[in-house]
Amino acid sequence: MTRNGDSAVRLVGARKAYGDVVAVDGVDLEIEADEFFTMLGPSGSGKTTCLRLIAGFERPDGGRVELAGRDVTGLPPHERDVNTVFQDYALFPHMSVGENVAYGLKVKRIGGDERRRRVAEALAMVRLTGYEDRRPAQLSGGQRQRVALARALVNRPRVLLLDEPLGALDLKLRQQMQQELRTLQQEVRITFVYVTHDQEEALTMSDRLAVFNDGRIEQVGEPAEVYEHPVNEFVAGFVGVSNIVEREGRRFTIRPEKVRILDDVDASDGLRVEGGQIRDVAYIGAVTRYIVDLDGGGEIQVVRQNLEMSSQEALEQRGRRVRVGWRGEHAYAIPGSQQQPEEEL
Amino acid sequence: MASPAPRAEPAASGLARFLWRRPRLQLSLLLAGPVGWLVVAYLGSLAVLFVASLWQLDDFSGEIVQNPGLQNFQELIDTPVYRSIVLRTALIAALVTITDAVLAFPIAFYMAKVASPRVRALLVVAVLMPLWSSYLVKVYTWRIMLSNEGMVNWVLDPVGLNGPGFGNVATWLVFSYLWLPFMILPIYAGLERIPNSLIDASGDLGAPTWTTFRRVILPLALPALVAGSIFTFSLTLGDYITPTLVSSTQFIGNVVYANVGIANNLPLAAAFATVPVAIMVVYLLIARRLGAFESL
């Protein structure tokens, strides 16, 4: 992280406001070369604006944008060595697929055989060989998305920016495209900067991710690190479902899949055990989700695989008194919460 | 479960249901009036115009002879004055169209893509407002301004220049002034329909502003540009008041007017009136060849 000049993208104190609304509020960020970096956050958290600052569609009110160590803050998009895959794909409707993909090469005056070869390569890479003469309107959503990808990659940019590219696709296709994007990124060895509000997508695909909230970055780190050690309640709640339990003035987060409902016969060695009552049960096919009111105060969500339990049995658990237990190391104290109770005391 | 007691229903509800079950009938009832009006009043009269242009005027009796032939068109082509009037009208209409397109595009682009919603609303009103005042007042004002003692000469005099005076240049100027809103509004509507992301994408792929304009914005705005040009072009082709007031030269409209009102040669007037229609048809065919309607 400290190898200066080596980072593919660097934001220094980037700030952008629209009227009274501060979309990006002093963001510092370093993205390494060749990494798959995700900007995750709810809508309106400033992640897309950050992407647009990197691409050059927006000019920051303050701060700097650097690409490969070079200050590009004052450069228009067409002079930046990045390409973007847009949320709505932004394919030119008056051009064929081939013309769309060739556009970047054409305006850079790369002509003849080289252009034809690179367009064919790019279309082959996204498995759309033979679609050159179709119009974007004749393609399905998934195919359009692939054309947008080919149109960006054909320019061999140093950095590829992707703005919620899978948002408009249905679940099956989205999961398939997640795989493909990840494989593609490893093949082409280009830095991917990926914007999404889908935490699962962020966790599956990224080398590292940044969690955005309210124009600021709350946490940057590898997926496992962010998931297991969220720095504050926002991150804990946004990345995965999280239980927040307050004990002895400290707040802990425990992931629902780490909590067990203990039957009388179960051993409870090494577990922290509390009593409670099941308030609600939701059967979700592969798993069942229980909400347990804890006797010690607060509630806890428990997710349990339906190994032997039928839906009927699961639903009948409602109202039952239970013991829940978890390992001490899975209850992670939220760092930020330590100061707050102290201040109040 | 016991069925609820039937509610008392107004007769209108029965009619609504009857029509809901017969969507075609509903549509026919809705469209019969307006479509009938369109067919009879617009297309019908145009057809009558074509037929009338094939009739002749009996030179001695002054009666109309309903004997179809192409003599009127022959006369149009053979008479040098008529030929130059058609040419002049078409040429000035084309110049007016180009002038308005060049003036309208930046304004429309600013309105559609740059201005805040508030400024946009103000600009729409500003563009529409000139249409609320009387056409005659505006043309007479130009006549006064362009006259020898008028404001145009008065402003240009200190710089050592002269105004255009009355003539073809004045006609071009006044028509360009009059029809500009008819060009701005369609282009504005057309540009508003182009997603901003397409403009971003073009820049992102390495195209400088001018290339983005030429390869993305212009092709996608072409149908709107053609729509606007139909207004400016055909309004100029059909006008006869402006040329009368700020020029001594004649337009197609002046010839039609003279033949209807003075010479009472309705068939020749009809034949002359089909010329703008023919010019527009040719213009639209060319526009279609250029792909103007592909992204409609």
XYZ file of C-alpha atoms in Angstrom:
641
model
C 0.000 0.000 0.000
C 2.904 2.344 0.546
C 4.741 1.666 -2.692
C 4.288 5.150 -3.988
C 3.733 5.665 -7.692
C 2.945 2.011 -8.173
C -0.762 2.318 -7.487
C -2.964 2.268 -10.573
C -5.479 4.732 -9.169
C -5.049 7.167 -6.340
C -7.578 9.597 -4.900
C -6.238 12.218 -2.535
C -8.788 14.147 -0.516
C -11.283 13.910 -3.372
C -14.392 15.970 -2.771
C -17.459 16.542 -4.906
C -20.691 18.335 -4.047
C -23.840 18.897 -6.079
C -25.333 22.053 -4.673
C -25.783 21.378 -0.970
C -25.409 17.620 -1.313
C -21.870 16.408 -0.668
C -21.561 13.244 -2.730
C -17.896 12.539 -2.039
C -16.459 13.987 1.137
C -12.696 13.851 1.224
C -11.930 10.349 -0.017
C -8.386 8.966 0.059
C -7.954 5.747 -1.824
C -5.178 3.738 -3.387
C -5.871 0.958 -5.845
C -3.014 -1.327 -6.778
C -2.146 -2.367 -10.308
C -3.906 -5.534 -11.502
C -6.227 -5.854 -8.553
C -9.969 -6.376 -8.605
C -11.099 -3.546 -6.399
C -14.738 -3.066 -5.390
C -16.419 0.060 -4.148
C -19.372 -1.151 -2.097
C -22.080 0.930 -0.514
C -25.762 1.782 -0.468
C -27.153 4.055 -3.180
C -26.184 7.657 -2.600
C -23.044 6.709 -0.673
C -20.732 8.307 -3.230
C -19.276 5.201 -4.857
C -20.506 6.013 -8.368
C -19.400 9.631 -8.041
C -15.939 8.359 -7.091
C -15.913 6.229 -10.226
C -16.968 9.232 -12.307
C -14.154 11.274 -10.776
C -11.657 8.607 -11.824
C -13.128 8.448 -15.350
C -13.151 12.239 -15.635
C -16.907 12.706 -16.145
C -16.954 14.864 -13.024
C -14.367 17.342 -11.868
C -13.601 17.271 -8.144
C -14.248 20.400 -6.072
C -11.123 19.560 -4.132
C -8.401 16.939 -4.031
C -6.513 15.035 -6.685
C -6.996 12.092 -9.021
C -3.882 10.180 -10.055
C -3.550 7.389 -12.582
C -0.315 5.384 -12.449
C 1.335 8.130 -10.469
C 0.314 10.892 -12.889
C -1.979 13.712 -11.795
C -4.948 13.642 -14.206
C -7.290 15.903 -12.220
C -7.327 18.493 -15.017
C -7.606 16.083 -17.938
C -10.846 15.344 -19.846
C -12.036 11.701 -20.091
C -10.651 11.174 -23.591
C -7.131 11.849 -22.362
C -7.275 9.335 -19.517
C -6.090 5.787 -19.903
C -9.238 4.274 -18.402
C -12.416 2.842 -19.897
C -15.840 2.453 -18.402
C -18.592 -0.153 -18.539
C -21.761 1.789 -17.846
C -24.706 0.701 -15.768
C -27.070 1.086 -18.742
C -24.291 -0.222 -21.073
C -24.477 3.037 -23.105
C -24.122 1.221 -26.433
C -24.508 3.515 -29.424
C -27.921 2.554 -30.852
C -27.117 3.819 -34.360
C -24.084 1.572 -34.702
C -23.741 -2.190 -35.108
C -22.025 -4.306 -32.468
C -18.844 -4.278 -34.551
C -18.941 -0.489 -34.937
C -19.556 -0.055 -31.229
C -16.527 -2.142 -30.342
C -14.400 -0.473 -33.019
C -15.353 3.036 -31.902
C -12.475 3.603 -29.482
C -9.917 2.376 -32.009
C -11.465 4.418 -34.786
C -11.335 7.717 -32.913
C -7.724 6.961 -32.011
C -7.083 6.396 -35.727
C -6.085 2.770 -35.386
C -7.226 1.422 -38.714
C -7.278 -1.404 -41.188
C -6.141 -4.880 -40.240
C -5.168 -4.082 -36.685
C -8.592 -2.634 -35.923
C -10.375 -5.594 -37.452
C -8.149 -8.058 -35.617
C -8.568 -6.386 -32.225
C -12.361 -6.082 -32.619
C -12.552 -9.774 -33.512
C -10.369 -10.638 -30.508
C -12.453 -8.564 -28.129
C -15.697 -10.113 -29.368
C -14.179 -13.577 -29.086
C -13.135 -12.806 -25.517
C -16.768 -12.147 -24.560
C -17.993 -15.016 -26.741
C -19.872 -12.863 -29.248
C -18.053 -13.838 -32.429
C -20.439 -13.534 -35.354
C -22.539 -10.783 -33.797
C -20.644 -7.935 -35.535
C -23.541 -6.821 -37.713
C -26.317 -6.944 -35.126
C -27.738 -3.780 -33.659
C -27.694 -3.340 -29.853
C -31.514 -3.360 -29.915
C -31.432 -6.941 -31.249
C -29.421 -8.256 -28.290
C -30.458 -9.562 -24.890
C -29.404 -7.789 -21.702
C -26.562 -10.199 -21.063
C -25.276 -9.854 -24.608
C -25.398 -6.055 -24.454
C -23.428 -6.176 -21.275
C -20.793 -8.277 -23.030
C -20.591 -5.853 -25.933
C -20.059 -3.023 -23.453
C -17.255 -5.032 -21.909
C -15.649 -5.763 -25.274
C -15.982 -2.124 -26.311
C -14.045 -1.054 -23.224
C -11.425 -3.832 -23.207
C -10.558 -3.499 -26.889
C -8.731 -0.273 -26.001
C -6.488 -2.145 -23.536
C -6.863 0.444 -20.811
C -4.708 0.451 -17.713
C -7.835 0.579 -15.572
C -11.352 -0.662 -16.304
C -14.168 1.025 -14.406
C -17.412 -0.918 -14.000
C -20.499 0.887 -12.714
C -22.949 -1.711 -11.365
C -22.634 -3.588 -14.657
C -24.708 -6.576 -13.560
C -27.484 -4.613 -11.897
C -29.998 -5.088 -14.702
C -29.499 -8.840 -15.097
C -31.502 -11.581 -13.430
C -29.967 -13.630 -10.620
C -28.780 -16.666 -12.617
C -27.171 -14.569 -15.317
C -25.666 -12.281 -12.730
C -23.934 -15.137 -10.943
C -22.642 -16.488 -14.224
C -21.336 -13.059 -15.259
C -19.646 -12.636 -11.865
C -17.614 -15.737 -12.600
C -16.838 -14.611 -16.114
C -15.755 -11.141 -15.064
C -13.455 -12.561 -12.432
C -11.871 -14.986 -14.908
C -11.582 -12.269 -17.508
C -9.845 -9.958 -15.077
C -7.273 -12.607 -14.272
C -6.707 -13.225 -17.976
C -6.273 -9.656 -19.131
C -4.441 -8.454 -16.014
C -6.095 -5.044 -15.994
C -7.007 -3.191 -12.817
C -10.774 -3.502 -12.343
C -12.594 -0.914 -10.278
C -16.048 -2.299 -9.674
C -18.990 -0.404 -8.189
C -21.835 -2.349 -6.605
C -24.370 -2.180 -3.810
C -24.526 -5.974 -3.641
C -22.372 -7.163 -0.752
C -22.365 -10.754 -1.922
C -21.032 -9.688 -5.298
C -18.361 -7.604 -3.589
C -17.288 -10.491 -1.359
C -17.126 -13.067 -4.170
C -15.295 -11.034 -6.757
C -12.886 -8.640 -5.121
C -9.257 -8.783 -4.134
C -9.997 -5.820 -1.913
C -13.044 -3.696 -1.304
C -13.922 -0.309 0.114
C -17.168 0.204 2.001
C -18.730 3.606 1.296
C -21.188 5.446 3.472
C -22.375 9.006 3.193
C -19.589 10.159 0.872
C -16.822 8.597 2.946
C -14.951 5.316 3.044
C -15.659 3.381 6.236
C -13.281 0.495 5.664
C -10.869 -0.842 3.064
C -9.630 -4.381 3.111
C -9.790 -7.898 1.783
C -13.266 -9.445 1.736
C -12.648 -11.847 4.628
C -11.117 -9.102 6.736
C -14.039 -6.743 6.167
C -16.594 -9.479 6.741
C -15.014 -10.889 9.873
C -13.613 -7.724 11.394
C -15.878 -4.839 10.501
C -14.546 -1.582 11.935
C -17.949 -0.230 12.891
C -21.630 -1.007 13.030
C -22.316 0.351 9.588
C -19.857 -2.015 7.938
C -21.040 -4.890 10.122
C -24.622 -4.256 9.092
C -24.021 -3.553 5.423
C -21.582 -6.352 4.628
C -23.609 -9.430 5.436
C -26.273 -9.708 8.102
C -24.907 -8.969 11.489
C -26.050 -9.288 15.079
C -25.060 -6.499 17.366
C -25.153 -7.458 21.027
C -24.210 -5.119 23.820
C -22.563 -6.728 26.867
C -20.653 -4.991 29.666
C -20.729 -1.677 27.859
C -19.107 -3.065 24.723
C -20.814 -3.837 21.494
C -20.095 -7.081 19.708
C -20.959 -8.286 16.257
C -21.621 -11.963 15.591
C -22.507 -13.381 12.182
C -25.763 -15.391 12.230
C -24.075 -18.487 10.761
C -21.656 -18.570 13.736
C -24.405 -18.915 16.318
C -25.792 -22.346 17.225
C -29.060 -23.300 18.798
C -28.061 -25.871 21.403
C -30.142 -28.903 22.180
C -29.943 -30.306 25.671
C -27.543 -33.023 24.619
C -25.114 -30.676 22.867
C -21.836 -29.981 24.560
C -21.246 -26.365 25.275
C -17.511 -26.418 26.034
C -15.680 -23.319 24.894
C -18.913 -21.648 23.966
C -20.441 -18.593 25.376
C -24.017 -19.634 26.117
C -27.088 -17.509 26.713
C -30.738 -18.353 27.176
C -33.529 -16.970 25.070
C -36.814 -17.518 23.315
C -37.396 -17.989 19.592
C -39.558 -15.074 18.474
C -39.723 -15.635 14.755
C -38.869 -18.313 12.226
C -38.372 -17.862 8.488
C -37.934 -20.928 6.308
C -35.703 -20.054 3.310
C -35.249 -23.401 1.581
C -31.661 -24.401 2.270
C -31.540 -22.669 5.606
C -33.912 -21.496 8.321
C -33.524 -18.152 10.002
C -34.460 -17.792 13.674
C -34.787 -14.583 15.631
C -34.077 -15.218 19.287
C -34.858 -12.748 22.074
C -31.985 -13.024 24.531
C -32.631 -13.056 28.244
C -29.560 -10.845 28.687
C -31.100 -8.183 26.467
C -31.256 -7.673 22.715
C -32.004 -10.154 19.994
C -29.874 -12.389 17.848
C -30.358 -13.834 14.418
C -29.379 -17.447 13.880
C -29.077 -19.165 10.514
C -29.149 -22.919 10.523
C -28.821 -25.355 7.633
C -31.846 -27.554 7.173
C -29.940 -30.807 7.480
C -32.657 -32.925 9.019
C -35.311 -30.423 9.835
C -38.404 -30.158 7.667
C -40.134 -26.852 7.073
C -42.977 -27.956 9.302
C -40.634 -28.774 12.193
C -38.722 -25.540 11.680
C -41.852 -23.413 11.830
C -43.020 -25.196 14.963
C -39.928 -23.918 16.799
C -41.572 -20.533 17.218
C -41.969 -19.557 20.867
C -39.676 -22.319 22.146
C -37.175 -21.562 24.861
C -33.619 -22.310 23.735
C -29.998 -21.921 24.589
C -27.790 -20.250 21.975
C -24.034 -20.425 21.931
C -21.085 -19.062 20.006
C -17.319 -19.170 20.213
C -15.692 -16.251 21.938
C -13.492 -15.442 18.952
C -16.538 -15.102 16.687
C -17.959 -12.296 18.766
C -15.985 -9.394 17.459
C -15.889 -6.218 19.521
C -16.608 -3.191 17.343
C -13.654 -0.836 17.845
C -15.605 2.365 17.402
C -18.151 1.398 20.045
C -15.633 1.290 22.859
C -15.283 5.035 23.087
C -18.945 5.848 22.855
C -20.131 4.254 26.133
C -17.101 5.730 27.877
C -18.066 9.182 26.743
C -21.553 8.629 27.981
C -20.402 7.379 31.360
C -69.152 -18.291 0.786
C -72.369 -16.384 0.315
C -72.323 -14.056 -2.669
C -72.652 -10.410 -1.717
C -75.900 -8.678 -2.501
C -75.737 -6.998 -5.928
C -75.099 -3.296 -5.652
C -77.261 -0.830 -7.472
C -75.219 0.231 -10.501
C -75.395 3.376 -12.559
C -76.011 2.835 -16.264
C -72.625 4.354 -17.128
C -70.858 1.450 -15.444
C -72.683 -0.956 -17.735
C -71.546 1.002 -20.775
C -67.945 1.081 -19.503
C -68.001 -2.696 -19.120
C -69.568 -3.162 -22.522
C -66.778 -1.107 -24.107
C -64.073 -2.731 -22.011
C -65.052 -6.064 -23.492
C -64.857 -4.584 -27.009
C -61.539 -2.728 -27.207
C -61.758 -2.293 -30.983
C -65.125 -0.603 -30.751
C -63.847 1.623 -27.989
C -60.859 2.649 -30.094
C -63.026 3.313 -33.159
C -65.358 5.555 -31.154
C -62.387 7.470 -29.810
C -60.654 7.937 -33.146
C -63.595 8.367 -35.540
C -63.835 12.129 -35.035
C -60.207 13.215 -35.141
C -59.182 10.759 -37.869
C -62.217 11.726 -39.951
C -61.260 15.378 -39.610
C -57.650 14.597 -40.575
C -58.671 12.640 -43.656
C -61.357 15.028 -44.931
C -59.952 18.416 -43.974
C -56.245 17.811 -44.560
C -55.687 14.932 -46.948
C -58.976 15.538 -48.784
C -58.201 19.170 -49.484
C -54.679 18.257 -50.575
C -56.158 15.782 -53.036
C -58.554 18.443 -54.334
C -55.586 20.777 -54.755
C -53.817 18.190 -56.923
C -56.901 17.633 -59.032
C -57.500 21.373 -59.416
C -53.935 21.901 -60.580
C -54.758 19.763 -63.615
C -57.707 21.974 -64.686
C -57.497 25.031 -66.938
C -58.781 28.540 -67.063
C -60.633 29.487 -70.244
C -58.842 32.667 -71.335
C -61.915 34.243 -72.928
C -64.732 33.401 -70.565
C -62.618 33.262 -67.382
C -64.402 30.010 -66.550
C -62.639 26.953 -65.119
C -62.565 24.020 -67.523
C -62.456 20.698 -65.687
C -60.409 19.022 -68.342
C -57.328 17.333 -66.835
C -53.985 18.148 -68.380
C -50.494 19.231 -67.506
C -50.650 22.672 -69.128
C -50.282 24.558 -65.817
C -47.106 22.695 -64.962
C -45.882 23.260 -68.515
C -46.417 26.971 -67.972
C -44.503 26.885 -64.679
C -41.509 25.281 -66.321
C -41.595 27.367 -69.498
C -41.937 30.785 -67.905
C -38.484 32.066 -66.834
C -39.959 34.342 -64.141
C -41.761 31.409 -62.503
C -38.632 29.284 -62.644
C -36.552 31.919 -60.901
C -39.294 32.445 -58.295
C -39.301 28.721 -57.444
C -35.530 28.702 -57.312
C -35.339 31.814 -55.150
C -37.981 30.499 -52.738
C -36.308 27.117 -52.363
C -32.855 28.663 -51.998
C -33.892 31.134 -49.308
C -35.890 28.432 -47.521
C -32.788 26.246 -47.512
C -30.596 29.103 -46.242
C -33.117 29.917 -43.512
C -33.171 26.260 -42.484
C -29.387 26.020 -42.283
C -29.135 29.323 -40.397
C -31.760 28.272 -37.873
C -30.193 24.842 -37.424
C -26.791 26.393 -36.700
C -28.322 28.882 -34.253
C -30.676 26.399 -32.626
C -28.299 23.516 -31.938
C -26.135 25.154 -29.258
C -29.186 26.672 -27.535
C -31.063 23.371 -27.623
C -27.991 21.493 -26.400
C -27.561 23.889 -23.516
C -31.240 23.534 -22.616
C -31.270 19.746 -22.824
C -27.910 18.774 -21.366
C -26.329 21.593 -19.382
C -28.904 23.935 -17.871
C -30.425 23.330 -14.449
C -34.158 22.450 -14.491
C -34.979 26.028 -13.506
C -32.926 27.654 -16.242
C -34.285 25.084 -18.689
C -37.885 26.045 -17.882
C -37.045 29.725 -18.257
C -35.413 29.073 -21.622
C -38.393 27.076 -22.892
C -40.617 30.039 -22.042
C -38.137 32.443 -23.626
C -38.131 30.393 -26.814
C -41.925 30.131 -26.911
C -42.695 33.722 -25.961
C -41.972 35.277 -29.378
C -44.641 32.948 -30.794
C -47.258 34.605 -28.618
C -46.906 37.985 -30.301
C -48.441 38.757 -33.663
C -46.596 37.633 -36.738
C -47.569 40.856 -38.562
C -46.259 43.087 -35.790
C -42.924 41.279 -35.864
C -42.529 41.547 -39.629
C -43.565 45.209 -39.672
C -41.050 45.888 -36.904
C -38.333 44.364 -39.061
C -39.558 46.474 -41.991
C -39.154 49.622 -39.908
C -35.775 48.510 -38.543
C -34.430 47.659 -42.006
C -35.650 50.832 -43.699
C -33.201 53.556 -44.721
C -33.746 55.567 -41.553
C -34.183 52.408 -39.457
C -32.357 51.108 -36.443
C -30.113 48.682 -38.352
C -28.524 51.481 -40.391
C -28.404 53.712 -37.333
C -26.408 51.104 -35.379
C -24.123 50.136 -38.257
C -23.418 53.686 -39.443
C -20.757 54.583 -36.816
C -18.788 51.451 -37.837
C -18.974 52.562 -41.466
C -21.334 49.806 -42.564
C -24.732 49.741 -44.243
C -27.681 47.535 -43.416
C -28.905 45.066 -46.014
C -31.916 47.233 -46.885
C -34.920 45.498 -48.455
C -34.355 42.464 -50.639
C -33.349 38.806 -50.474
C -30.961 39.307 -47.550
C -33.729 40.986 -45.554
C -36.090 38.113 -46.392
C -33.509 35.563 -45.230
C -32.893 37.525 -42.047
C -36.556 37.953 -41.131
C -37.502 34.345 -41.920
C -34.566 33.078 -39.850
C -35.769 35.252 -37.010
C -39.391 34.150 -37.301
C -38.907 30.391 -37.474
C -36.032 29.892 -35.014
C -38.310 28.624 -32.183
C -39.706 25.969 -34.537
C -36.173 24.645 -34.917
C -35.099 24.923 -31.281
C -37.995 22.984 -29.780
C -37.741 19.746 -31.804
C -33.949 19.671 -31.467
C -34.284 20.256 -27.729
C -36.749 17.381 -27.461
C -34.491 15.170 -29.580
C -31.350 15.932 -27.575
C -33.153 15.339 -24.318
C -33.872 11.790 -25.451
C -30.166 10.989 -25.891
C -28.918 9.402 -22.652
C -26.028 11.319 -21.088
C -24.173 8.054 -20.713
C -23.765 7.855 -24.512
C -21.960 11.193 -24.484
C -19.866 10.082 -21.510
C -19.103 6.788 -23.256
C -17.862 8.504 -26.382
C -15.440 10.667 -24.394
C -14.455 7.662 -22.317
C -13.516 5.763 -25.478
C -11.157 8.547 -26.475
C -13.269 10.851 -28.638
C -12.680 14.596 -28.263
C -15.767 16.820 -28.059
C -16.020 17.489 -31.772
C -15.809 13.787 -32.647
C -18.498 13.001 -30.074
C -20.705 15.627 -31.672
C -20.132 14.339 -35.189
C -20.336 10.598 -34.508
C -22.805 10.313 -31.646
C -24.869 13.427 -30.958
C -25.534 14.535 -34.530
C -26.598 11.128 -35.892
C -28.926 10.573 -32.950
C -30.361 14.103 -33.169
C -30.840 13.890 -36.942
C -34.545 12.945 -36.838
C -35.176 15.958 -34.591
C -33.135 18.163 -36.893
C -35.172 16.956 -39.864
C -38.406 17.598 -37.944
C -37.290 21.148 -37.193
C -36.175 21.716 -40.757
C -39.571 20.587 -42.052
C -41.059 23.469 -40.075
C -38.550 26.140 -41.108
C -38.416 24.947 -44.701
C -42.121 24.575 -45.355
C -43.106 27.708 -43.436
C -40.702 29.695 -45.616
C -41.911 27.985 -48.783
C -45.510 28.923 -48.086
C -45.122 32.483 -46.827
C -45.898 35.544 -48.923
C -46.262 38.363 -46.372
C -42.638 38.695 -45.327
C -41.320 38.933 -48.911
C -43.990 41.542 -49.628
C -43.005 43.663 -46.638
C -39.197 43.496 -46.631
C -38.439 42.800 -50.277
C -39.612 43.631 -53.742
C -38.901 40.135 -55.032
C -41.578 37.491 -55.344
C -41.973 34.158 -53.596
C -44.078 31.111 -54.546
C -46.687 32.393 -52.116
C -46.895 35.734 -53.899
C -47.629 34.032 -57.202
C -50.318 31.867 -55.599
C -51.818 34.948 -53.974
C -51.787 36.913 -57.236
C -53.418 34.079 -59.161
C -56.106 33.491 -56.582
C -56.974 37.080 -55.800
C -56.141 39.117 -58.878
C -55.843 36.971 -61.986
C -58.484 34.578 -60.656
C -56.549 31.696 -62.205
C -57.228 29.080 -59.543
C -55.818 26.097 -61.500
C -52.466 27.830 -61.980
C -52.437 28.837 -58.302
C -53.122 25.203 -57.410
C -50.316 24.025 -59.655
C -47.939 26.482 -58.050
C -49.084 25.431 -54.607
C -48.099 21.827 -55.323
C -44.501 22.912 -55.916
C -43.673 23.280 -52.157
C -45.312 19.905 -51.542
C -43.149 18.331 -54.226
C -40.028 20.015 -52.841
C -40.812 18.702 -49.352
C -41.358 15.169 -50.644
C -37.995 15.244 -52.415
C -36.351 16.689 -49.299
C -37.769 13.954 -47.060
C -36.708 11.234 -49.479
C -33.169 12.577 -49.409
C -33.295 12.774 -45.604
C -34.395 9.161 -45.469
C -31.565 8.116 -47.764
C -29.175 9.824 -45.352
C -30.533 7.649 -42.540
C -32.326 10.445 -40.751
C -35.168 8.208 -39.595
C -33.216 5.090 -38.663
C -32.938 5.930 -34.986
C -36.542 7.131 -34.674
